[in-house]
Structure formats: C-alpha cells, structure tokens
Coordinates of C-alpha atoms and ligand atoms in Angstrom, one line a residue:
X820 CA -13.6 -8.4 24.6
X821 CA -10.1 -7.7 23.5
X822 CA -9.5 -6.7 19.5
X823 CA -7.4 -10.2 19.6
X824 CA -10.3 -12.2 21.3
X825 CA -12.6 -10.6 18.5
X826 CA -10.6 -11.7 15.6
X827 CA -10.0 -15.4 16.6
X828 CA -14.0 -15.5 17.4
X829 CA -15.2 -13.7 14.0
X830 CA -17.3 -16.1 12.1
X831 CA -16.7 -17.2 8.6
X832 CA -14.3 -19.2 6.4
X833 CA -13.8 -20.8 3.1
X834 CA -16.3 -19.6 0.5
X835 CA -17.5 -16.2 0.2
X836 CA -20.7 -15.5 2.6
X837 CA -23.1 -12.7 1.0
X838 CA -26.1 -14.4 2.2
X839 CA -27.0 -12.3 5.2
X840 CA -29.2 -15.6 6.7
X841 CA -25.9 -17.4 6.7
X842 CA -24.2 -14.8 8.4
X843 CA -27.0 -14.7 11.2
X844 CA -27.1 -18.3 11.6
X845 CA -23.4 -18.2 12.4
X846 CA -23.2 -16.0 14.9
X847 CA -25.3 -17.4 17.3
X848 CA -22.2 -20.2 17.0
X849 CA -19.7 -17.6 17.6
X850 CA -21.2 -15.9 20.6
X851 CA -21.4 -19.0 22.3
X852 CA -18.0 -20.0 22.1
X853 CA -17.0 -16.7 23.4
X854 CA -19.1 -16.5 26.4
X855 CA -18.3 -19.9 27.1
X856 CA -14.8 -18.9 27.4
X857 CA -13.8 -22.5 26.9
X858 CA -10.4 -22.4 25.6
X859 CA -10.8 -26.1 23.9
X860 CA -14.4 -24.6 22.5
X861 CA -12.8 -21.2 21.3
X862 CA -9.6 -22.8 20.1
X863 CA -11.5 -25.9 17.5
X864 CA -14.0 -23.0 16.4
X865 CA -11.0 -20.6 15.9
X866 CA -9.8 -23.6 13.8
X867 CA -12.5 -24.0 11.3
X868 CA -13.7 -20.0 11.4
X869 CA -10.4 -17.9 10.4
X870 CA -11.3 -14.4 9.9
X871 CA -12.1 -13.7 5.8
X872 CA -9.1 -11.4 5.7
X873 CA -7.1 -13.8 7.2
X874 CA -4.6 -14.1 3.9
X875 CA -5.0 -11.1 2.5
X876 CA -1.6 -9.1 1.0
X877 CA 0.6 -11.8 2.2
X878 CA 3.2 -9.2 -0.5
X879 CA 2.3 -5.7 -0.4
X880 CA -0.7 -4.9 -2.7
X881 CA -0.1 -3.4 -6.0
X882 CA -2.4 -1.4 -8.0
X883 CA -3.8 1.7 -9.0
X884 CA -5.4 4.8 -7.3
X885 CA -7.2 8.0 -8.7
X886 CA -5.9 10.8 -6.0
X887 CA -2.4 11.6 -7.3
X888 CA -3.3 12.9 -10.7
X889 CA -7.0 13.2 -10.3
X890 CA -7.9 14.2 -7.1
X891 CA -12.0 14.6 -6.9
X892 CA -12.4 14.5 -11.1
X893 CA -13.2 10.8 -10.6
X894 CA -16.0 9.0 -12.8
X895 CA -17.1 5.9 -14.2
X896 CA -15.7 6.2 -17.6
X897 CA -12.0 7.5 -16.3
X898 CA -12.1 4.1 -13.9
X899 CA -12.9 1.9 -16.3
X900 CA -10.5 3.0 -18.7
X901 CA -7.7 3.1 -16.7
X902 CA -8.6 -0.4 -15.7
X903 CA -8.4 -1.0 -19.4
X904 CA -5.0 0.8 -19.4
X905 CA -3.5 -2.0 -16.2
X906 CA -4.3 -4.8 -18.6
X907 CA -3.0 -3.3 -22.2
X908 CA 0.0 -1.3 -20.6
X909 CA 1.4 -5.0 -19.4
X910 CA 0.9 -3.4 -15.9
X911 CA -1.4 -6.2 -14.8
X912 CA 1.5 -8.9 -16.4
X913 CA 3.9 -6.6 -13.7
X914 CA 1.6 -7.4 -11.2
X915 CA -0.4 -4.8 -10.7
X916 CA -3.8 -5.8 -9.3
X917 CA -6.1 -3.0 -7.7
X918 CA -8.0 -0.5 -9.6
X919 CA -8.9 1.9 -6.2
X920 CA -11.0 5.0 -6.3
X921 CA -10.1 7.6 -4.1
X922 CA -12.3 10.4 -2.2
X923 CA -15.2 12.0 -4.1
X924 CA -16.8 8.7 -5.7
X925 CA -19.7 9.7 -2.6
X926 CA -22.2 12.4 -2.2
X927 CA -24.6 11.6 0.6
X928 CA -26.8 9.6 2.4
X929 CA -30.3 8.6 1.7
X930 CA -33.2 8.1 3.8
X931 CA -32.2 4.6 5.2
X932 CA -28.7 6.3 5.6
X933 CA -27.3 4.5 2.5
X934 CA -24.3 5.8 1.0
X935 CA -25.2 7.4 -2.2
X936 CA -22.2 7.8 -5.1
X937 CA -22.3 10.4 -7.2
X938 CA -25.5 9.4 -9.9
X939 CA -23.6 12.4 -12.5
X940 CA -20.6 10.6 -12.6
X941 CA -21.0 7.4 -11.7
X942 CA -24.3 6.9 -13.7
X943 CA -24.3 3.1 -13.2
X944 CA -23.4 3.0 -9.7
X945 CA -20.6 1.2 -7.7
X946 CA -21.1 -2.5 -8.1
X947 CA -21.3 -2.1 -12.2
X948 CA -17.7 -0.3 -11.9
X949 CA -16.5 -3.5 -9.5
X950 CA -17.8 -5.7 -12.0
X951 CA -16.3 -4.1 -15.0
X952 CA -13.0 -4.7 -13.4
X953 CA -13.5 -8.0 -12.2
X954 CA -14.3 -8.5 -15.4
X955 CA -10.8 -8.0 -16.6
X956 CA -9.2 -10.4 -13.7
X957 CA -8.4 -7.5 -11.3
X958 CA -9.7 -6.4 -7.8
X959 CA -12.0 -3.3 -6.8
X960 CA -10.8 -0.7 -4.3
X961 CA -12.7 2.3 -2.8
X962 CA -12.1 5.0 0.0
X963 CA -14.0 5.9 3.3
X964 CA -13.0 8.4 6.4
X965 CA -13.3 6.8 10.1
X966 CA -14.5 10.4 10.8
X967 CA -17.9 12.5 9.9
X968 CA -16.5 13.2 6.6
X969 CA -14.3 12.4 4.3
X970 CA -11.1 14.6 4.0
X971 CA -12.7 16.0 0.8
X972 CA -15.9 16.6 3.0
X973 CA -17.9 14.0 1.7
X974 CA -20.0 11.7 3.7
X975 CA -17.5 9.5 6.2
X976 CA -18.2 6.4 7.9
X977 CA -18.5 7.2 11.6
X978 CA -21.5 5.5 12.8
X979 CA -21.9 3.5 9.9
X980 CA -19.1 1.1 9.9
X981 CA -21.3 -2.5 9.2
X982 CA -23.9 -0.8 6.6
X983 CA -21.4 0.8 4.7
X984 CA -19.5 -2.7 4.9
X985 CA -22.5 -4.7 3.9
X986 CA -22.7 -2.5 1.1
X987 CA -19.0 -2.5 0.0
X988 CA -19.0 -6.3 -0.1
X989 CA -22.4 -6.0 -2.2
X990 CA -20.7 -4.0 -4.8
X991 CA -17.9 -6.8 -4.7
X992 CA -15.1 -4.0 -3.0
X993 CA -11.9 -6.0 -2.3
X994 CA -9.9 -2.9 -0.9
X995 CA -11.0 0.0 1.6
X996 CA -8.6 2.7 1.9
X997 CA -9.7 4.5 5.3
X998 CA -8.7 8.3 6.1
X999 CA -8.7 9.9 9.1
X1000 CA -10.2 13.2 9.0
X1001 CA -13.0 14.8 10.9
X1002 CA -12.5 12.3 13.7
X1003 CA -12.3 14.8 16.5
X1004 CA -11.6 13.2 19.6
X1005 CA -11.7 9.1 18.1
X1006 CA -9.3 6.7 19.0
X1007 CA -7.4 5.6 16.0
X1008 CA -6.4 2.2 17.1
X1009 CA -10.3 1.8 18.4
X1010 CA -12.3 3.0 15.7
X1011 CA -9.8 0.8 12.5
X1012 CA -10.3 -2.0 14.8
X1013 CA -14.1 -1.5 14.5
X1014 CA -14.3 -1.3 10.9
X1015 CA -12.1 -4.8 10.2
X1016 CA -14.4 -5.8 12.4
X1017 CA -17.8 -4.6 10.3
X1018 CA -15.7 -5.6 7.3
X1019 CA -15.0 -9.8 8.4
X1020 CA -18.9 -9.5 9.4
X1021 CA -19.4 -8.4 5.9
X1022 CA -18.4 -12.2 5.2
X1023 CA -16.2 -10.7 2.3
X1024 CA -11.8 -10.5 2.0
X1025 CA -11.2 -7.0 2.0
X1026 CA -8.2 -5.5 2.4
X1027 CA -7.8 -2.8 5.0
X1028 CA -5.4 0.1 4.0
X1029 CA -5.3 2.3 7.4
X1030 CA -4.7 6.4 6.5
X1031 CA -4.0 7.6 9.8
X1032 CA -0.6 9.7 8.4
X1033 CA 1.5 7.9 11.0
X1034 CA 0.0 10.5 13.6
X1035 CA -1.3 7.9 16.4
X1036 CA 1.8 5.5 15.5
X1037 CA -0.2 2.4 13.2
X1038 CA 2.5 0.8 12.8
X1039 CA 2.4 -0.2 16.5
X1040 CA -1.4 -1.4 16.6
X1041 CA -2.2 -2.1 12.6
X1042 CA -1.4 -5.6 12.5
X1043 CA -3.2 -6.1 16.3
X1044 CA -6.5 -4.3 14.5
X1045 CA -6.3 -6.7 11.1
X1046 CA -4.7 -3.1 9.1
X1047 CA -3.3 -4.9 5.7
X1048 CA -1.6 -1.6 5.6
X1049 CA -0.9 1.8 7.0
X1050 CA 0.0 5.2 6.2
X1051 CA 3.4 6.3 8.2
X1052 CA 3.4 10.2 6.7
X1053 CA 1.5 12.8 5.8
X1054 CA 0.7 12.9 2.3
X1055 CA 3.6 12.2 -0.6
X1056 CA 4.0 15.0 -3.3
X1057 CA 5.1 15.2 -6.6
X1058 CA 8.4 16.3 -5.8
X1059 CA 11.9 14.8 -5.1
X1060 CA 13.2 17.0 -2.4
X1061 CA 12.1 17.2 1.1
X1062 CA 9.2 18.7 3.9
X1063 CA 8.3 22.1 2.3
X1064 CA 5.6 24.8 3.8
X1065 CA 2.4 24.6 2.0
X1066 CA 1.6 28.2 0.6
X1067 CA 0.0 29.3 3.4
X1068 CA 2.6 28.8 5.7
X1069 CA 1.4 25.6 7.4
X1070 CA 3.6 22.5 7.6
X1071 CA 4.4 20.2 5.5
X1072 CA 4.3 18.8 2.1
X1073 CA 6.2 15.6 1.4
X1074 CA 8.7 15.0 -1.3
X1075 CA 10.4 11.7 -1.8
X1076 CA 13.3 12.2 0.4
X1077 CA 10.9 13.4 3.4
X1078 CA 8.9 10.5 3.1
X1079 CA 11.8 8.0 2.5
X1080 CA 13.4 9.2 5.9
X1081 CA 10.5 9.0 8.2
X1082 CA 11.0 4.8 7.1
X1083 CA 13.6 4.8 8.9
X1084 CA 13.5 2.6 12.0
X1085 CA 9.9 0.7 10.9
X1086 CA 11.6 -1.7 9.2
X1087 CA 10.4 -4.3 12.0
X1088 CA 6.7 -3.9 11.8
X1089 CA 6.5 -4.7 8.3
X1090 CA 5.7 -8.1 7.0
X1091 CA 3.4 -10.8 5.1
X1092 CA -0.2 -9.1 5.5
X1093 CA 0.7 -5.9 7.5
X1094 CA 2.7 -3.3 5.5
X1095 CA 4.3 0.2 6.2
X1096 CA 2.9 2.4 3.5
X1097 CA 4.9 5.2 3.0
X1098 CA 2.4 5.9 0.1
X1099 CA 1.8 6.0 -3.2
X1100 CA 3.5 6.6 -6.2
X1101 CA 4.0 9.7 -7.5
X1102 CA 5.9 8.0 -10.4
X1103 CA 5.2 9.7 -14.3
X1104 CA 3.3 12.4 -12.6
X1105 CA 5.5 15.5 -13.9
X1106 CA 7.3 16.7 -11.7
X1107 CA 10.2 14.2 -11.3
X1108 CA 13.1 13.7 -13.6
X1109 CA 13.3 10.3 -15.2
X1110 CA 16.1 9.7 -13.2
X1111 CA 14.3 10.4 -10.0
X1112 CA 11.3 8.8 -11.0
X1113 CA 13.7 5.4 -10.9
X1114 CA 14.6 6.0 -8.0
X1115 CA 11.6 6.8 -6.0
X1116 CA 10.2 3.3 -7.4
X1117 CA 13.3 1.4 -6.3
X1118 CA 13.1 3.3 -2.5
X1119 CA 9.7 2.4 -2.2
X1120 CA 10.5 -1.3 -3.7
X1121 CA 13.4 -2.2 -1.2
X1122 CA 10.9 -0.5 1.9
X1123 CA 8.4 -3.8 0.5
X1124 CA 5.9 -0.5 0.5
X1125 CA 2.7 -1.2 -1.3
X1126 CA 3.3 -0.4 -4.9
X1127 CA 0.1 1.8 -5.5
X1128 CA 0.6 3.7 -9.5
X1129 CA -0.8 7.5 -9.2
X1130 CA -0.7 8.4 -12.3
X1131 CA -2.5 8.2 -16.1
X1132 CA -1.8 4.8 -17.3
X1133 CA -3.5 6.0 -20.7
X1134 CA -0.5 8.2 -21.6
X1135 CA 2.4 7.5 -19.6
X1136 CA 6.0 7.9 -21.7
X1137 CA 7.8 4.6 -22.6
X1138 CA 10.5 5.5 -19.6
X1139 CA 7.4 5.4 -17.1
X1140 CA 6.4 2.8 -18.7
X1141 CA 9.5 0.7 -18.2
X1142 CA 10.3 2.0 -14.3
X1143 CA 6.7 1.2 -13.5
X1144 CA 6.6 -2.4 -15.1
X1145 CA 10.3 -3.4 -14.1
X1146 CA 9.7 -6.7 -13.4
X1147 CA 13.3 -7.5 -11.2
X1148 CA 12.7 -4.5 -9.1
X1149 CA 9.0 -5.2 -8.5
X1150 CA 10.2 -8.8 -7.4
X1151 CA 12.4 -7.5 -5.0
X1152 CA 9.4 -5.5 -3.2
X1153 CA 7.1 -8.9 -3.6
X1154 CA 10.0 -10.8 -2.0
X1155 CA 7.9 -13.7 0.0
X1156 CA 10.1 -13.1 3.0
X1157 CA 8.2 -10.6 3.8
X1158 CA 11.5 -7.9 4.7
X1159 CA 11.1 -4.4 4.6
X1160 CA 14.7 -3.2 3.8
X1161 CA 16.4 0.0 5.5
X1162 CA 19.3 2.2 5.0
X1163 CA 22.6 0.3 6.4
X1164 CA 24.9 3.7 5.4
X1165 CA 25.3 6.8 5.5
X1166 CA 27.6 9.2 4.6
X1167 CA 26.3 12.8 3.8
X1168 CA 24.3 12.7 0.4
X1169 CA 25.7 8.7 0.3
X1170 CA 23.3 5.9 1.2
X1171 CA 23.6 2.1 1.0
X1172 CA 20.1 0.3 2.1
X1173 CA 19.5 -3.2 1.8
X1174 CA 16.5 -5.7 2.0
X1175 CA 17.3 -9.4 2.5
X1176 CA 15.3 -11.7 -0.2
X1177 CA 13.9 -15.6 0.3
X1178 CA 17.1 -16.8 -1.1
X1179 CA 19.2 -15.2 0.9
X1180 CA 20.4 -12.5 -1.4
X1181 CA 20.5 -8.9 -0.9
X1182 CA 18.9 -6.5 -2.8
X1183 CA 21.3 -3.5 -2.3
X1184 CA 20.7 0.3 -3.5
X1185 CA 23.4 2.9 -3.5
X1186 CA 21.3 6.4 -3.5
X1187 CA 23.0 9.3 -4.4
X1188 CA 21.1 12.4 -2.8
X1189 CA 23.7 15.0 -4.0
X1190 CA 23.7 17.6 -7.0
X1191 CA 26.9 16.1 -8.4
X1192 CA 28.0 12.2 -9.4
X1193 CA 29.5 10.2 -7.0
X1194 CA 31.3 6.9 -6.2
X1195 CA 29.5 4.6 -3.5
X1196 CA 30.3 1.3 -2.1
X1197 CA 27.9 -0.8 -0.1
X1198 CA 30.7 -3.3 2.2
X1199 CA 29.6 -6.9 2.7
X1200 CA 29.6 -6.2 6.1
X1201 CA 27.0 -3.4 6.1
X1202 CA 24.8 -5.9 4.1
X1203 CA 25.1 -8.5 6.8
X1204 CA 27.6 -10.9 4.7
X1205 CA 31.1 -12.0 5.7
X1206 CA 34.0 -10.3 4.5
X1207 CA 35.3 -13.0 2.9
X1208 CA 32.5 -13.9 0.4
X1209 CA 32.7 -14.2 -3.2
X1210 CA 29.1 -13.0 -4.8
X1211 CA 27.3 -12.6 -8.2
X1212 CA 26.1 -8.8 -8.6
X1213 CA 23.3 -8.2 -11.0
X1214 CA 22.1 -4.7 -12.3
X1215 CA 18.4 -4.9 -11.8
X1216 CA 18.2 -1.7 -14.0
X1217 CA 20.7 -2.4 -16.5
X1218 CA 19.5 -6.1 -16.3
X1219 CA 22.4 -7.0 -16.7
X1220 CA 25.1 -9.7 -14.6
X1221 CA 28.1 -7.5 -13.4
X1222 CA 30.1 -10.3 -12.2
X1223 CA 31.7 -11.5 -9.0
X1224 CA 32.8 -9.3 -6.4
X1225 CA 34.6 -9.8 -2.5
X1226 CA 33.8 -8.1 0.3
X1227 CA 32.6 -4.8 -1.1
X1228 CA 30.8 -3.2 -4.8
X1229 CA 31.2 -0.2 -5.4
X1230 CA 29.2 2.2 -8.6
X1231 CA 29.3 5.4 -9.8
X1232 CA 25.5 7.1 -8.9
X1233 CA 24.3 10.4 -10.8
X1234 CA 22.8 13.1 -8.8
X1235 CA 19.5 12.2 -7.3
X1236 CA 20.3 8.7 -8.8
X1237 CA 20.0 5.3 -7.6
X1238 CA 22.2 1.7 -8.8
X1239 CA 20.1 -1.8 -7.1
X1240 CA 21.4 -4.5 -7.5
X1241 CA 21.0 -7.7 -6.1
X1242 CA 24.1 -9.6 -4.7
X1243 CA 24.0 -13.1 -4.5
X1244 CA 26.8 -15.2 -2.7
Ligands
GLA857 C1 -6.0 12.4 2.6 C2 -5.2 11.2 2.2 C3 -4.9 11.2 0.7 C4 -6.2 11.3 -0.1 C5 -7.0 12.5 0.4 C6 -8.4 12.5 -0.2 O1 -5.2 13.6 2.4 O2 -4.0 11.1 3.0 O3 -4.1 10.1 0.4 O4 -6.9 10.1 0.1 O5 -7.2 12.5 1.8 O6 -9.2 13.5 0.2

C-alpha cells in the first residue's frame, strides 16, 4: 500500500479516540475498504474518516522549545515555568502556542519496553507536565529520534513507533519533533511515514515536525508522509554570520545568514499544513545584537518558518521582548495564504525579499548584510506589481504609515539591519 493509499484509508475523525476498543473496532472497517479496493467504498469512507492530523498547522506553529538555551538541563519545574512565562510575557496573546521539550526528557525503557522519562527530573512524569500546560490554554510538545537513539543518546523510537505513540497521545502530546540520528542505513522518507502513521493510529492530532537537517531532501516527500514540518539545515547557532568549522575541524555550524541562504529556492513546497523549517529561533539568546536579533525574526517571518522561541522567557530584556511578540511581523509569517516568501534581489550585501499576503499585499524586507549603512530599493517590479501603481507603505517595525509611493521604495538599512514593510496598492 502506497503512503497516499494509507493516509486516505487511516481510521478516525471528529472527536478525540483514546479508547483503544474504539480504535480496534474501527479498523476492521478500514481494512475492508482497502482490500476491497472499491474506489466508491474507499472514496465515502475516505469521506467520513479523514486522518486526525488532517488540519493541523494550517499557519506555521509557534511556540517554545528547551534545546537552544538548555540543551539536556531540562525538568519539570523549568517547563512549567516557562509555560508560565508564554502566558505572563504576552507571548501566548502573540500567538505563541507550544510549550515543546527537547532531547533528554527520556532515560530508558522498562520491562514491557515502555519509555521511561527521567523520575529525577521529571518527578511527576510526562502527562502531569502536558496537563499543567493544557491547563493554561496551550499545547504539549516532546522529542523522539527515528533511529536507536536519540542524538543525545537517549533511548530512540526505532521499533517502537505505535507504543511510543499510544503513549504520547496518553500523556495528551500535541507535537513530536523527530530527529534523525542513529538511523544507519533507514530510509528517511520510509521510516517519518511510519511514525504519522503510528501517530493517526494513536487516534490523537499531533503535529509532526520532521528533523532530518535537509540531508535526504524533506521538503520533497514531507507533505506526501503527513510531515507538518521539516528541518532543511543542519542545526542553527547563536550567531549572525555564516557556516563556520566546529572546533574540531568538522563542518558546519549554522549562523543566520547560512541558514537563511539554503531557503533559497524551497519557497514552493511550503504551505498551509506542511512548512519549511529552517529552525528555531535563536532570538535573545546572547550572542546577537539587538539589531540582528530583528532581523533574524523578520527573515524567518517572511520564509512563513515555524516561529519556535529558544530562549528564557523568564528573563528576556524588553527589546526581546518586543521583537519576539511583534504582532504585524508575526502576522506576516501567519499570513493564511500560506506563501513562503524569498529573496527577489540581490546585489552584493543588498537584498530585497518579498512574501505575498491574503490581501494581496507584499510584505517586503530590505536586508542589509554589510558592515556599513546602506540605501536599498525594492522596485514594484521585483515584488511582482506594475510599475505604475500607487501603494500605501507601512513600517511594521516603526509601526508606523510611511505613505504612498510609485513604482519603487527605497530605505536606508544599518549594517546587519533589516526595514519590512508591507506595501499595499
Ligand atoms: C539535533 C537536532 C537539534 C536538537 C538536538 C538534540 O541536533 O537537530 O535541534 O533537537 O539534536 O539532541
């Protein structure tokens, strides 16, 4: 049976099913309409059973996630108060929605091959952490490995796909991020269709965030496998520049700039439900200027990239504080259309890239990747407008209306800088 075949034919719809009798009572349903092979049988069925992650991230997901600042020192305490944070930081207002834990939350296995989390610091296990967020109106995420292990060498999912997704949808998980290390010789497109598949069995949405790095080309097969999202790099960086040697000689870490370019050209496979993830934000984590740290967040805004914080929400500066809850720009990436913008110019250092919104504006950004301030113009042409047009221009930093301009606008960007704006005919 073909990924495709599997998806229209997965049982389930409308109300959550944790009741494992249900689930077994269904697929006795299922099976027969896909032996059958009837296409009027398979077609009604497909009707009425639509997989459970069928509308999942229809805009890319927004949240939070512990590896950018934290690494492995995750625990139950440091979760729930930086779900506390989301709400009382107006982050949750913004948008934001997911409070994810990243590798480490895991230990072992027991007897019956269980997954066991970590009893020291998550003395109340996983589904008392889900509910404690739930309890504040947002969603639950947690991280896995396709592979033997987890990149952190923790226990992975291979082998274990359905238990481990019984067990997520037990603990009330709305969000698997799944990594790819320790996989040997697995087939990337193969083994993230297989656990979608263990997760829709699970009879719970869950939103599947693929972490291949872009090796085996997601953005190709992720939608085809049910992927909500995938990884197109290696891992991001707290740095603005570009691919630097690790220490040890070996290639690459990721800054910004590195990341932003290997975007370019995915624009396509982007839309409602299936995201490029050039991933998460390293915004308020040190190492960037303020400056930059604007303009990493409007990059990954105009890309439509999932907006996933990485940092500590407890004691983030008012100028994090107002890049990370800027409610225009975060608009612009939750744009229903669906668009993932791209670069339109380029001239050296000089960029223009532009996203096209629902209404049929542009949301335009002129990024200035040189050490020195610069003028830029973004043409109406290069944002796909006639020549001709008159349109309003709105500073969606400044937040402020610029006025009305024909045929081209033009700003003065600082060094590592960005100006977005949206123009509006
Ligand atoms: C990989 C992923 C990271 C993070 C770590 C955890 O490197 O790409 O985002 O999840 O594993 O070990």
């Amino acid at each position: 049976m073909t990924v495709a075949q599997r998806r229209t034919c997965s049982p389930t719809n409308g109300p959550l099913r944790s009741d494992t009798t249900l689930r077994m009572n269904i697929r006795p349903a299922v099976a027969t309409c896909c032996l059958f092979g009837s296409i009027f049988a398979c077609a009604s069925s497909a009707q009425e059973m639509t997989s459970p992650s069928a509308n999942l991230a229809v805009t890319p997901p927004m949240g939070w996630n512990s590896w950018n600042k934290f690494g492995c020192n995750v625990s139950e305490d440091m979760i729930k108060s930086m779900a506390d944070a989301v709400v009382k930081s107006g982050m949750k207002d913004a948008g934001y929605e997911y409070v994810n834990i990243d590798d480490c939350w895991q230990v072992s296995r027991d007897a019956s091959a269980n997954i066991v989390p970590d009893p020291q610091r998550f003395p109340h296990g996983m589904k008392a952490v889900g509910d404690y967020i739930h309890s504040l109106g947002l969603k639950f995420g947690v991280y896995s490995d396709a592979g033997s292990k987890t990149c952190a060498g923790r226990p992975g999912g291979l082998g274990h796909e359905y238990q481990d997704a019984i067990q997520y949808a037990a603990w009330g998980v709305d969000y698997l991020k799944y990594d790819w290390c320790h996989t040997s010789t697995q087939d990337a497109k193969a083994s993230y269709a297989n656990i979608r598949a263990a997760l829709d069995a699970s009879g719970r949405p869950i939103v599947l965030s693929i972490c291949e790095w872009g090796t085996a080309k997601p953005w190709v097969w992720g939608k085809e496998v049910g992927g909500n999202l995938w990884r197109t790099t290696g891992d991001i960086t707290d740095r603005w520049g570009g691919k630097q040697k690790w220490p040890d000689g070996s290639c690459c870490s990721n800054g910004v700039l590195a990341i932003l370019d290997e975007q370019v050209g995915l624009q396509s496979y982007a839309g409602p439900g299936h995201w490029n993830d050039p991933d998460m934000l390293e915004v308020g984590n040190g190492h960037m200027t303020t400056t930059e740290n604007r303009s990493h967040f409007s990059l990954w805004a105009l890309m439509a990239a999932p907006l996933i914080a990485g940092n500590d929400l407890r004691s983030m500066t008012p100028e994090i504080h107002d890049i990370l809850t800027n409610k225009e720009v975060i608009a612009v990436d939750q744009d229903a259309l669906g668009i993932q913008g791209h670069r339109v110019a380029k001239n050296g250092d000089l960029e223009v890239w532009s996203k096209q919104l629902q209404d049929g504006s542009r949301a335009v950004i002129l990024l200035n990747r040189g050490s020195s301030e610069q003028q830029i113009t973004s043409t109406w042409e290069q944002i796909g407008y006639p020549t001709h047009l008159t349109a309003g221009v709105r500073d969606l930093w400044a937040h402020k209306d610029l006025g009305k301009f024909t045929r081209k606008f033009s700003a003065s960007v600082e060094s590592h800088g960005v100006v977005m704006v949206t123009v509006k005919p």
